[in-house]
Tab-separated table of C-alpha atoms in Angstrom:
chain	number	residue	atom	x	y	z
A	27	MET	CA	-32.405	-13.429	9.240
A	28	LYS	CA	-29.779	-14.884	11.422
A	29	ILE	CA	-26.661	-17.001	10.598
A	30	TYR	CA	-25.999	-19.952	12.929
A	31	ILE	CA	-22.632	-21.642	12.731
A	32	CYS	CA	-22.023	-25.314	13.601
A	33	GLY	CA	-18.391	-26.205	13.665
A	34	ASP	CA	-15.235	-26.812	15.650
A	35	SER	CA	-12.305	-24.809	17.134
A	36	THR	CA	-11.313	-23.200	13.840
A	37	ALA	CA	-14.673	-21.482	13.730
A	38	ALA	CA	-15.248	-20.928	17.438
A	39	SER	CA	-15.193	-17.687	19.507
A	40	TYR	CA	-12.590	-17.337	22.249
A	41	PRO	CA	-12.396	-14.962	25.351
A	42	VAL	CA	-9.908	-12.461	25.717
A	43	GLU	CA	-7.907	-14.653	28.125
A	44	GLU	CA	-7.164	-16.995	25.143
A	45	ALA	CA	-5.643	-14.317	23.047
A	46	PRO	CA	-4.349	-14.284	20.369
A	47	MET	CA	-6.462	-17.247	19.281
A	48	VAL	CA	-9.528	-16.216	17.086
A	49	GLY	CA	-11.869	-18.279	15.065
A	50	TRP	CA	-13.246	-17.241	11.768
A	51	GLY	CA	-16.894	-17.392	13.111
A	52	GLN	CA	-15.917	-15.009	15.787
A	53	VAL	CA	-15.296	-12.307	13.384
A	54	LEU	CA	-17.774	-13.040	10.555
A	55	GLY	CA	-20.248	-10.565	11.963
A	56	GLU	CA	-17.742	-7.860	11.321
A	57	ARG	CA	-17.937	-8.638	7.574
A	58	ILE	CA	-21.548	-8.741	7.112
A	59	ASP	CA	-24.826	-6.978	8.135
A	60	VAL	CA	-26.491	-10.069	9.274
A	61	PRO	CA	-26.594	-11.233	13.004
A	62	VAL	CA	-24.362	-14.205	13.674
A	63	GLU	CA	-24.903	-16.987	16.333
A	64	ASN	CA	-21.615	-18.607	16.539
A	65	ARG	CA	-22.226	-22.083	18.092
A	66	ALA	CA	-18.945	-23.638	16.988
A	67	MET	CA	-17.304	-25.349	19.790
A	68	ALA	CA	-13.617	-26.404	20.131
A	69	GLY	CA	-12.990	-30.186	20.124
A	70	ARG	CA	-16.167	-31.192	18.543
A	71	SER	CA	-16.654	-33.406	15.501
A	72	SER	CA	-19.816	-33.643	13.455
A	73	LYS	CA	-20.720	-36.692	15.565
A	74	SER	CA	-19.892	-35.462	19.041
A	75	TYR	CA	-21.532	-32.084	18.314
A	76	LEU	CA	-24.797	-34.083	17.707
A	77	ALA	CA	-24.142	-36.290	20.695
A	78	GLU	CA	-24.080	-33.358	22.984
A	79	GLY	CA	-27.424	-32.005	21.773
A	80	ARG	CA	-25.973	-28.896	20.376
A	81	LEU	CA	-27.712	-28.987	16.958
A	82	GLN	CA	-30.973	-29.902	18.822
A	83	LYS	CA	-30.537	-26.595	20.925
A	84	ILE	CA	-30.102	-24.593	17.582
A	85	GLU	CA	-33.311	-26.355	16.269
A	86	THR	CA	-35.371	-24.746	19.016
A	87	GLU	CA	-34.172	-21.304	17.960
A	88	ILE	CA	-33.608	-21.314	14.234
A	89	GLU	CA	-36.290	-19.768	12.134
A	90	PRO	CA	-37.481	-19.867	8.544
A	91	GLY	CA	-35.117	-17.951	6.253
A	92	ASP	CA	-32.130	-18.265	8.651
A	93	LEU	CA	-28.773	-19.819	7.416
A	94	LEU	CA	-27.080	-22.752	9.020
A	95	LEU	CA	-23.436	-22.750	8.204
A	96	ILE	CA	-21.947	-26.327	8.699
A	97	GLN	CA	-18.170	-26.869	8.950
A	98	PHE	CA	-16.519	-29.957	10.382
A	99	THR	CA	-13.522	-32.208	9.683
A	100	HIS	CA	-10.579	-31.475	11.938
A	101	ASN	CA	-11.925	-33.566	14.857
A	102	ASP	CA	-13.659	-36.061	12.700
A	103	ALA	CA	-10.179	-37.459	11.731
A	104	SER	CA	-9.503	-37.947	15.477
A	105	ASP	CA	-8.494	-41.413	16.785
A	106	LEU	CA	-10.918	-40.974	19.715
A	107	VAL	CA	-13.908	-43.229	19.132
A	108	TRP	CA	-16.421	-40.711	20.574
A	109	ARG	CA	-15.607	-38.134	17.878
A	110	HIS	CA	-14.035	-40.081	15.078
A	111	THR	CA	-16.194	-40.450	11.885
A	112	ASP	CA	-15.413	-42.499	8.720
A	113	PRO	CA	-15.448	-40.027	5.726
A	114	TRP	CA	-17.913	-41.889	3.396
A	115	THR	CA	-20.230	-43.507	6.073
A	116	SER	CA	-20.656	-41.851	9.487
A	117	PHE	CA	-19.296	-38.423	8.454
A	118	LEU	CA	-21.585	-38.366	5.537
A	119	HIS	CA	-24.539	-39.439	7.697
A	120	CYS	CA	-23.922	-36.842	10.300
A	121	LEU	CA	-23.665	-34.018	7.766
A	122	ARG	CA	-26.993	-35.145	6.202
A	123	ILE	CA	-28.653	-34.747	9.746
A	124	TYR	CA	-27.470	-31.029	9.820
A	125	VAL	CA	-28.805	-30.481	6.271
A	126	ASP	CA	-32.079	-32.150	6.964
A	127	THR	CA	-32.509	-30.330	10.251
A	128	ALA	CA	-32.088	-26.875	8.630
A	129	ARG	CA	-34.491	-27.717	5.810
A	130	GLU	CA	-37.086	-29.318	8.128
A	131	ASN	CA	-37.225	-25.870	9.939
A	132	GLN	CA	-37.323	-23.934	6.516
A	133	ALA	CA	-33.851	-22.657	7.088
A	134	GLN	CA	-31.038	-22.748	4.513
A	135	PRO	CA	-28.016	-25.142	5.094
A	136	VAL	CA	-24.705	-24.145	3.783
A	137	LEU	CA	-21.900	-26.656	3.780
A	138	LEU	CA	-18.367	-25.610	4.144
A	139	THR	CA	-15.153	-27.398	3.667
A	140	PRO	CA	-12.479	-26.985	6.413
A	141	ILE	CA	-9.742	-24.430	6.524
A	142	CYS	CA	-6.467	-25.994	5.351
A	143	LEU	CA	-3.741	-26.829	7.743
A	144	ARG	CA	-0.521	-24.804	7.405
A	145	SER	CA	1.579	-27.832	6.573
A	146	TRP	CA	4.610	-26.746	4.460
A	147	GLU	CA	7.325	-29.053	3.091
A	148	GLY	CA	10.082	-26.603	1.945
A	149	GLU	CA	8.206	-24.332	-0.417
A	150	THR	CA	5.246	-26.667	-0.915
A	151	LEU	CA	2.043	-26.428	1.006
A	152	LYS	CA	0.922	-29.938	1.512
A	153	GLU	CA	-2.618	-31.218	1.112
A	154	SER	CA	-4.510	-31.892	4.266
A	155	HIS	CA	-7.696	-33.528	5.478
A	156	GLY	CA	-7.752	-36.493	3.156
A	157	VAL	CA	-11.036	-37.160	1.456
A	158	TYR	CA	-13.203	-35.300	4.005
A	159	PRO	CA	-13.478	-32.192	1.743
A	160	ASP	CA	-14.541	-34.400	-1.249
A	161	VAL	CA	-17.290	-35.844	0.900
A	162	ILE	CA	-18.692	-32.475	1.743
A	163	ARG	CA	-18.505	-31.343	-2.016
A	164	GLN	CA	-20.255	-34.547	-3.122
A	165	LEU	CA	-23.097	-34.109	-0.481
A	166	ALA	CA	-23.463	-30.543	-1.516
A	167	MET	CA	-23.908	-31.511	-5.042
A	168	GLN	CA	-26.212	-34.556	-4.298
A	169	ARG	CA	-28.557	-32.483	-2.006
A	170	HIS	CA	-28.211	-29.155	-3.831
A	171	VAL	CA	-26.806	-27.471	-0.884
A	172	PRO	CA	-24.853	-24.167	-1.365
A	173	LEU	CA	-21.148	-24.960	-0.832
A	174	ILE	CA	-18.346	-22.639	0.366
A	175	ASP	CA	-15.095	-24.462	-0.492
A	176	LEU	CA	-12.971	-22.806	2.271
A	177	TYR	CA	-10.398	-25.609	2.013
A	178	GLN	CA	-9.690	-24.813	-1.643
A	179	GLU	CA	-9.739	-21.062	-1.104
A	180	SER	CA	-7.502	-21.097	1.996
A	181	THR	CA	-5.097	-23.426	0.299
A	182	ARG	CA	-4.860	-21.155	-2.735
A	183	TYR	CA	-4.363	-18.188	-0.389
A	184	LEU	CA	-1.490	-19.701	1.671
A	185	ARG	CA	0.276	-20.754	-1.576
A	186	ALA	CA	-0.022	-17.217	-2.806
A	187	ILE	CA	1.442	-15.459	0.187
A	188	GLY	CA	4.079	-18.087	1.058
A	189	GLU	CA	5.333	-20.032	3.955
A	190	GLU	CA	6.856	-17.129	5.938
A	191	VAL	CA	3.946	-14.767	5.759
A	192	SER	CA	1.395	-17.539	6.444
A	193	ARG	CA	2.818	-17.841	9.938
A	194	LYS	CA	1.146	-14.572	10.887
A	195	LEU	CA	-2.298	-16.056	10.129
A	196	TYR	CA	-1.804	-19.086	12.422
A	197	MET	CA	-0.987	-19.548	16.117
A	198	HIS	CA	2.762	-18.895	15.804
A	199	VAL	CA	3.290	-16.994	19.044
A	200	GLU	CA	6.652	-15.910	20.642
A	201	LYS	CA	7.293	-16.607	24.301
A	202	GLY	CA	6.513	-13.975	26.891
A	203	ILE	CA	3.825	-11.970	24.889
A	204	TYR	CA	0.561	-13.548	25.949
A	205	PRO	CA	-0.354	-14.847	29.422
A	206	ARG	CA	-1.937	-17.945	27.951
A	207	TYR	CA	1.253	-18.933	26.113
A	208	PRO	CA	4.108	-17.862	28.297
A	209	ASP	CA	6.487	-20.299	26.492
A	210	GLY	CA	5.138	-19.374	23.065
A	211	GLN	CA	3.124	-21.586	20.716
A	212	THR	CA	3.536	-23.234	17.309
A	213	ASP	CA	0.123	-24.237	15.965
A	214	ASP	CA	-0.611	-24.749	12.236
A	215	THR	CA	-4.403	-25.407	12.799
A	216	HIS	CA	-5.744	-22.525	14.642
A	217	THR	CA	-5.652	-18.844	13.744
A	218	GLN	CA	-4.849	-15.569	15.091
A	219	ARG	CA	-6.991	-12.466	14.104
A	220	ALA	CA	-5.265	-12.092	10.729
A	221	GLY	CA	-6.135	-15.646	9.730
A	222	ALA	CA	-9.633	-15.448	11.183
A	223	GLU	CA	-10.343	-12.327	9.234
A	224	ALA	CA	-8.875	-13.841	6.039
A	225	TRP	CA	-11.217	-16.877	6.197
A	226	ALA	CA	-14.240	-14.859	7.453
A	227	GLY	CA	-13.694	-12.522	4.462
A	228	ILE	CA	-13.965	-15.506	2.116
A	229	VAL	CA	-17.058	-16.808	3.822
A	230	ALA	CA	-18.743	-13.452	3.589
A	231	ARG	CA	-17.821	-12.970	-0.128
A	232	ASN	CA	-19.229	-16.427	-1.008
A	233	LEU	CA	-22.501	-15.661	0.908
A	234	ARG	CA	-22.906	-12.433	-0.967
A	235	GLU	CA	-21.956	-13.778	-4.402
A	236	SER	CA	-24.336	-16.763	-3.825
A	237	GLY	CA	-27.266	-14.424	-3.056
A	238	LEU	CA	-27.660	-15.988	0.452
A	239	ILE	CA	-27.422	-12.621	2.185
């Protein structure tokens, strides 16, 4: 068995030159005893990932019994026409293609909602991603696809640790520490290793509890 990951920058793998950015897919293999092929790519939506032939490439490699983890949303909400999708129409259509492709190759699709944005208003963590997570949940229910609700679990986790501690999970970087960010960085979407490990841990636990690995 292998695990293939389709997704965006929040799941992607990064070279050491881009430290300290780390995606959850980059460290998932440290949490499980199953080989991971992380094919998540920064900047991709469910639509642009397909348009570039990335799922088609996976289709030539994936084998019966493998898992296909599917997590998009961040770039689907983009205003750029080449990657934007409407939640209840084109986004839903694209996700169905991933699910059907896995099943046609006798692999197991697994749908994931996106990690939450670190968007605090005082002591309140605001909701993010609009209805996109609801679309993923509904498709999982309709097509009987295993669901890892990473949005719900990451939101719950951030609320538990609070605004200040949650900075350590995301790309809040002081100036002068990393060559990639000489002036520092404030990014509430992407994660450092602590965040990637937290989300990968949730994914690994859900895979085990659902009997998928």
